[in-house]
Amino acid sequence: MSAHEAPSRSRDASPAPGVPDACAHCLALAADMRRREPHERLALKHTAPLVSQSAAGVPFSMLTFECRECGTVWRLYDRANELFVSWVPHWRPGALG
């Protein structure tokens, strides 16, 4: 696995004990990470976005959300001068598969 690939579990691996699987809403978001709006079960964790700059000097902002249904944490990245945003799950063992 390269440094840029997200970890995943194999199809026959079971989730870690006590860690629920992602809900259908989070699985749909994982399948369409360019959608602009959060699904209705995501709760904003902080009111102010983190504003920073990439190593290449591109400014971006980040908001953190947590799913009220399954607990999956998502980061929403919005880069300056780009039409699309990126949703990135903050991976937990067994959260998405």
Short mmCIF file of N, CA and C in Angstrom, two decimals:
data_model
loop_
_atom_site.label_atom_id
_atom_site.label_comp_id
_atom_site.label_asym_id
_atom_site.label_seq_id
_atom_site.Cartn_x
_atom_site.Cartn_y
_atom_site.Cartn_z
N MET A 1 0.85 -1.17 0.00
CA MET A 1 0.00 0.00 0.00
C MET A 1 0.89 1.23 0.00
N SER A 2 0.57 2.22 -0.83
CA SER A 2 1.36 3.44 -0.88
C SER A 2 0.91 4.38 0.23
N ALA A 3 1.67 5.44 0.44
CA ALA A 3 1.36 6.39 1.50
C ALA A 3 0.06 7.15 1.23
N HIS A 4 -0.41 7.15 -0.03
CA HIS A 4 -1.60 7.91 -0.39
C HIS A 4 -2.86 7.07 -0.42
N GLU A 5 -2.74 5.76 -0.26
CA GLU A 5 -3.91 4.89 -0.28
C GLU A 5 -4.52 4.82 1.11
N ALA A 6 -5.84 4.84 1.15
CA ALA A 6 -6.53 4.70 2.42
C ALA A 6 -6.56 3.23 2.81
N PRO A 7 -6.40 2.94 4.08
CA PRO A 7 -6.46 1.54 4.50
C PRO A 7 -7.86 0.98 4.31
N SER A 8 -7.94 -0.29 4.05
CA SER A 8 -9.24 -0.95 3.95
C SER A 8 -9.09 -2.35 4.49
N ARG A 9 -10.22 -2.95 4.79
CA ARG A 9 -10.14 -4.32 5.27
C ARG A 9 -10.57 -5.26 4.17
N SER A 10 -10.13 -6.48 4.23
CA SER A 10 -10.51 -7.44 3.20
C SER A 10 -11.97 -7.81 3.37
N ARG A 11 -12.55 -8.40 2.34
CA ARG A 11 -13.97 -8.73 2.38
C ARG A 11 -14.32 -9.74 3.48
N ASP A 12 -13.41 -10.67 3.79
CA ASP A 12 -13.76 -11.65 4.81
C ASP A 12 -13.27 -11.27 6.20
N ALA A 13 -12.64 -10.13 6.35
CA ALA A 13 -12.21 -9.71 7.69
C ALA A 13 -13.41 -9.15 8.43
N SER A 14 -13.47 -9.39 9.72
CA SER A 14 -14.57 -8.85 10.51
C SER A 14 -14.11 -7.58 11.21
N PRO A 15 -15.05 -6.68 11.52
CA PRO A 15 -14.67 -5.45 12.19
C PRO A 15 -14.11 -5.72 13.57
N ALA A 16 -13.36 -4.78 14.08
CA ALA A 16 -12.80 -4.91 15.43
C ALA A 16 -13.95 -4.99 16.42
N PRO A 17 -13.78 -5.75 17.51
CA PRO A 17 -14.85 -5.86 18.51
C PRO A 17 -15.25 -4.49 19.04
N GLY A 18 -16.55 -4.24 19.13
CA GLY A 18 -17.05 -3.00 19.68
C GLY A 18 -17.03 -1.83 18.71
N VAL A 19 -16.57 -2.03 17.47
CA VAL A 19 -16.54 -0.95 16.49
C VAL A 19 -17.62 -1.23 15.45
N PRO A 20 -18.66 -0.39 15.39
CA PRO A 20 -19.74 -0.65 14.44
C PRO A 20 -19.30 -0.38 13.01
N ASP A 21 -19.96 -1.06 12.07
CA ASP A 21 -19.71 -0.78 10.66
C ASP A 21 -20.29 0.60 10.32
N ALA A 22 -19.83 1.15 9.22
CA ALA A 22 -20.36 2.43 8.75
C ALA A 22 -21.82 2.25 8.34
N CYS A 23 -22.61 3.28 8.57
CA CYS A 23 -24.01 3.24 8.18
C CYS A 23 -24.13 3.44 6.67
N ALA A 24 -25.32 3.22 6.15
CA ALA A 24 -25.56 3.36 4.71
C ALA A 24 -25.27 4.78 4.22
N HIS A 25 -25.52 5.78 5.06
CA HIS A 25 -25.26 7.17 4.67
C HIS A 25 -23.77 7.42 4.50
N CYS A 26 -22.94 6.89 5.41
CA CYS A 26 -21.49 7.07 5.30
C CYS A 26 -20.93 6.27 4.13
N LEU A 27 -21.48 5.10 3.87
CA LEU A 27 -21.04 4.32 2.71
C LEU A 27 -21.36 5.06 1.41
N ALA A 28 -22.53 5.72 1.37
CA ALA A 28 -22.89 6.50 0.18
C ALA A 28 -21.96 7.70 0.02
N LEU A 29 -21.59 8.34 1.12
CA LEU A 29 -20.65 9.46 1.06
C LEU A 29 -19.28 8.98 0.61
N ALA A 30 -18.87 7.81 1.08
CA ALA A 30 -17.58 7.25 0.67
C ALA A 30 -17.57 6.95 -0.83
N ALA A 31 -18.73 6.63 -1.39
CA ALA A 31 -18.82 6.33 -2.81
C ALA A 31 -18.85 7.61 -3.67
N ASP A 32 -19.19 8.74 -3.05
CA ASP A 32 -19.29 10.02 -3.78
C ASP A 32 -18.67 11.12 -2.94
N MET A 33 -17.34 11.10 -2.81
CA MET A 33 -16.65 12.03 -1.92
C MET A 33 -16.55 13.45 -2.45
N ARG A 34 -17.10 13.71 -3.63
CA ARG A 34 -17.06 15.08 -4.18
C ARG A 34 -18.37 15.84 -3.95
N ARG A 35 -19.36 15.21 -3.31
CA ARG A 35 -20.61 15.92 -3.05
C ARG A 35 -20.35 17.09 -2.11
N ARG A 36 -21.07 18.15 -2.24
CA ARG A 36 -20.79 19.36 -1.48
C ARG A 36 -21.46 19.37 -0.11
N GLU A 37 -22.61 18.75 0.02
CA GLU A 37 -23.35 18.85 1.28
C GLU A 37 -23.15 17.60 2.14
N PRO A 38 -23.10 17.77 3.46
CA PRO A 38 -23.00 16.59 4.34
C PRO A 38 -24.35 15.88 4.39
N HIS A 39 -24.33 14.57 4.67
CA HIS A 39 -25.63 13.90 4.84
C HIS A 39 -26.23 14.33 6.18
N GLU A 40 -27.52 14.11 6.32
CA GLU A 40 -28.26 14.67 7.46
C GLU A 40 -27.84 14.12 8.82
N ARG A 41 -27.10 13.05 8.87
CA ARG A 41 -26.69 12.49 10.15
C ARG A 41 -25.30 12.95 10.59
N LEU A 42 -24.65 13.78 9.78
CA LEU A 42 -23.33 14.30 10.16
C LEU A 42 -23.49 15.54 11.03
N ALA A 43 -22.78 15.54 12.15
CA ALA A 43 -22.80 16.68 13.07
C ALA A 43 -21.45 17.37 13.01
N LEU A 44 -21.47 18.69 12.88
CA LEU A 44 -20.25 19.49 12.85
C LEU A 44 -19.60 19.44 14.23
N LYS A 45 -18.31 19.10 14.28
CA LYS A 45 -17.62 18.97 15.57
C LYS A 45 -17.06 20.29 16.08
N HIS A 46 -16.64 21.17 15.20
CA HIS A 46 -16.08 22.46 15.60
C HIS A 46 -16.73 23.52 14.73
N THR A 47 -16.96 24.70 15.28
CA THR A 47 -17.66 25.73 14.52
C THR A 47 -16.74 26.50 13.58
N ALA A 48 -15.46 26.57 13.88
CA ALA A 48 -14.53 27.32 13.02
C ALA A 48 -13.70 26.34 12.19
N PRO A 49 -13.58 26.59 10.89
CA PRO A 49 -12.75 25.70 10.06
C PRO A 49 -11.27 25.90 10.34
N LEU A 50 -10.52 24.83 10.17
CA LEU A 50 -9.07 24.93 10.21
C LEU A 50 -8.64 25.46 8.85
N VAL A 51 -7.90 26.55 8.84
CA VAL A 51 -7.42 27.13 7.58
C VAL A 51 -5.92 26.95 7.54
N SER A 52 -5.43 26.37 6.45
CA SER A 52 -4.00 26.06 6.34
C SER A 52 -3.57 26.15 4.88
N GLN A 53 -2.39 25.62 4.62
CA GLN A 53 -1.81 25.64 3.28
C GLN A 53 -1.12 24.31 3.03
N SER A 54 -1.26 23.77 1.82
CA SER A 54 -0.60 22.51 1.47
C SER A 54 0.89 22.75 1.30
N ALA A 55 1.64 21.67 1.16
CA ALA A 55 3.09 21.77 0.93
C ALA A 55 3.40 22.53 -0.35
N ALA A 56 2.46 22.49 -1.30
CA ALA A 56 2.64 23.20 -2.57
C ALA A 56 2.20 24.66 -2.47
N GLY A 57 1.74 25.08 -1.29
CA GLY A 57 1.33 26.46 -1.10
C GLY A 57 -0.11 26.77 -1.43
N VAL A 58 -0.93 25.72 -1.64
CA VAL A 58 -2.35 25.92 -1.97
C VAL A 58 -3.15 26.05 -0.67
N PRO A 59 -3.86 27.17 -0.47
CA PRO A 59 -4.65 27.31 0.75
C PRO A 59 -5.87 26.39 0.73
N PHE A 60 -6.26 25.92 1.92
CA PHE A 60 -7.45 25.08 2.04
C PHE A 60 -8.05 25.29 3.42
N SER A 61 -9.31 24.90 3.55
CA SER A 61 -9.95 24.89 4.86
C SER A 61 -10.45 23.47 5.12
N MET A 62 -10.59 23.13 6.40
CA MET A 62 -11.04 21.80 6.78
C MET A 62 -12.06 21.91 7.90
N LEU A 63 -13.17 21.21 7.75
CA LEU A 63 -14.17 21.08 8.80
C LEU A 63 -14.25 19.61 9.19
N THR A 64 -14.54 19.34 10.46
CA THR A 64 -14.64 17.97 10.95
C THR A 64 -16.08 17.68 11.35
N PHE A 65 -16.59 16.54 10.89
CA PHE A 65 -17.94 16.10 11.20
C PHE A 65 -17.88 14.69 11.79
N GLU A 66 -18.91 14.34 12.58
CA GLU A 66 -19.03 12.97 13.09
C GLU A 66 -20.45 12.48 12.82
N CYS A 67 -20.55 11.25 12.35
CA CYS A 67 -21.86 10.67 12.07
C CYS A 67 -22.56 10.32 13.37
N ARG A 68 -23.80 10.81 13.53
CA ARG A 68 -24.57 10.52 14.74
C ARG A 68 -25.02 9.06 14.79
N GLU A 69 -25.07 8.41 13.63
CA GLU A 69 -25.57 7.03 13.56
C GLU A 69 -24.47 6.00 13.82
N CYS A 70 -23.31 6.14 13.16
CA CYS A 70 -22.28 5.10 13.27
C CYS A 70 -20.97 5.59 13.89
N GLY A 71 -20.82 6.90 14.09
CA GLY A 71 -19.63 7.42 14.73
C GLY A 71 -18.44 7.67 13.82
N THR A 72 -18.58 7.43 12.51
CA THR A 72 -17.47 7.68 11.59
C THR A 72 -17.18 9.18 11.55
N VAL A 73 -15.91 9.54 11.66
CA VAL A 73 -15.49 10.94 11.61
C VAL A 73 -15.06 11.26 10.19
N TRP A 74 -15.53 12.38 9.68
CA TRP A 74 -15.22 12.83 8.32
C TRP A 74 -14.56 14.19 8.36
N ARG A 75 -13.62 14.40 7.46
CA ARG A 75 -13.00 15.71 7.28
C ARG A 75 -13.40 16.23 5.91
N LEU A 76 -13.89 17.46 5.87
CA LEU A 76 -14.28 18.10 4.61
C LEU A 76 -13.20 19.11 4.24
N TYR A 77 -12.53 18.85 3.13
CA TYR A 77 -11.48 19.75 2.65
C TYR A 77 -12.03 20.59 1.50
N ASP A 78 -11.81 21.88 1.57
CA ASP A 78 -12.25 22.81 0.54
C ASP A 78 -11.03 23.64 0.14
N ARG A 79 -10.55 23.42 -1.08
CA ARG A 79 -9.36 24.13 -1.56
C ARG A 79 -9.75 25.39 -2.31
N ALA A 80 -8.96 26.44 -2.13
CA ALA A 80 -9.23 27.72 -2.78
C ALA A 80 -9.23 27.56 -4.30
N ASN A 81 -10.13 28.26 -4.95
CA ASN A 81 -10.23 28.29 -6.41
C ASN A 81 -10.56 26.94 -7.03
N GLU A 82 -11.18 26.03 -6.28
CA GLU A 82 -11.61 24.75 -6.84
C GLU A 82 -13.11 24.62 -6.69
N LEU A 83 -13.75 24.08 -7.69
CA LEU A 83 -15.19 23.91 -7.69
C LEU A 83 -15.63 22.82 -6.72
N PHE A 84 -14.84 21.75 -6.61
CA PHE A 84 -15.24 20.60 -5.81
C PHE A 84 -14.58 20.59 -4.44
N VAL A 85 -15.17 19.87 -3.54
CA VAL A 85 -14.61 19.65 -2.21
C VAL A 85 -14.24 18.18 -2.10
N SER A 86 -13.56 17.81 -1.03
CA SER A 86 -13.21 16.40 -0.80
C SER A 86 -13.62 16.00 0.61
N TRP A 87 -14.37 14.92 0.72
CA TRP A 87 -14.71 14.31 2.00
C TRP A 87 -13.72 13.18 2.24
N VAL A 88 -13.07 13.17 3.39
CA VAL A 88 -12.09 12.14 3.70
C VAL A 88 -12.46 11.52 5.05
N PRO A 89 -12.71 10.21 5.08
CA PRO A 89 -13.01 9.58 6.37
C PRO A 89 -11.77 9.51 7.23
N HIS A 90 -11.95 9.75 8.50
CA HIS A 90 -10.87 9.58 9.47
C HIS A 90 -10.99 8.12 9.89
N TRP A 91 -10.22 7.26 9.25
CA TRP A 91 -10.40 5.81 9.31
C TRP A 91 -10.29 5.25 10.72
N ARG A 92 -11.21 4.33 10.99
CA ARG A 92 -11.18 3.51 12.20
C ARG A 92 -11.26 2.07 11.72
N PRO A 93 -10.64 1.13 12.40
CA PRO A 93 -10.76 -0.27 11.98
C PRO A 93 -12.22 -0.69 11.92
N GLY A 94 -12.64 -1.19 10.78
CA GLY A 94 -14.01 -1.68 10.63
C GLY A 94 -15.02 -0.61 10.30
N ALA A 95 -14.62 0.66 10.22
CA ALA A 95 -15.59 1.72 9.98
C ALA A 95 -16.15 1.66 8.57
N LEU A 96 -15.30 1.52 7.58
CA LEU A 96 -15.74 1.42 6.19
C LEU A 96 -15.05 0.22 5.58
N GLY A 97 -15.75 -0.49 4.71
CA GLY A 97 -15.09 -1.67 4.17
C GLY A 97 -15.30 -1.94 2.76
#
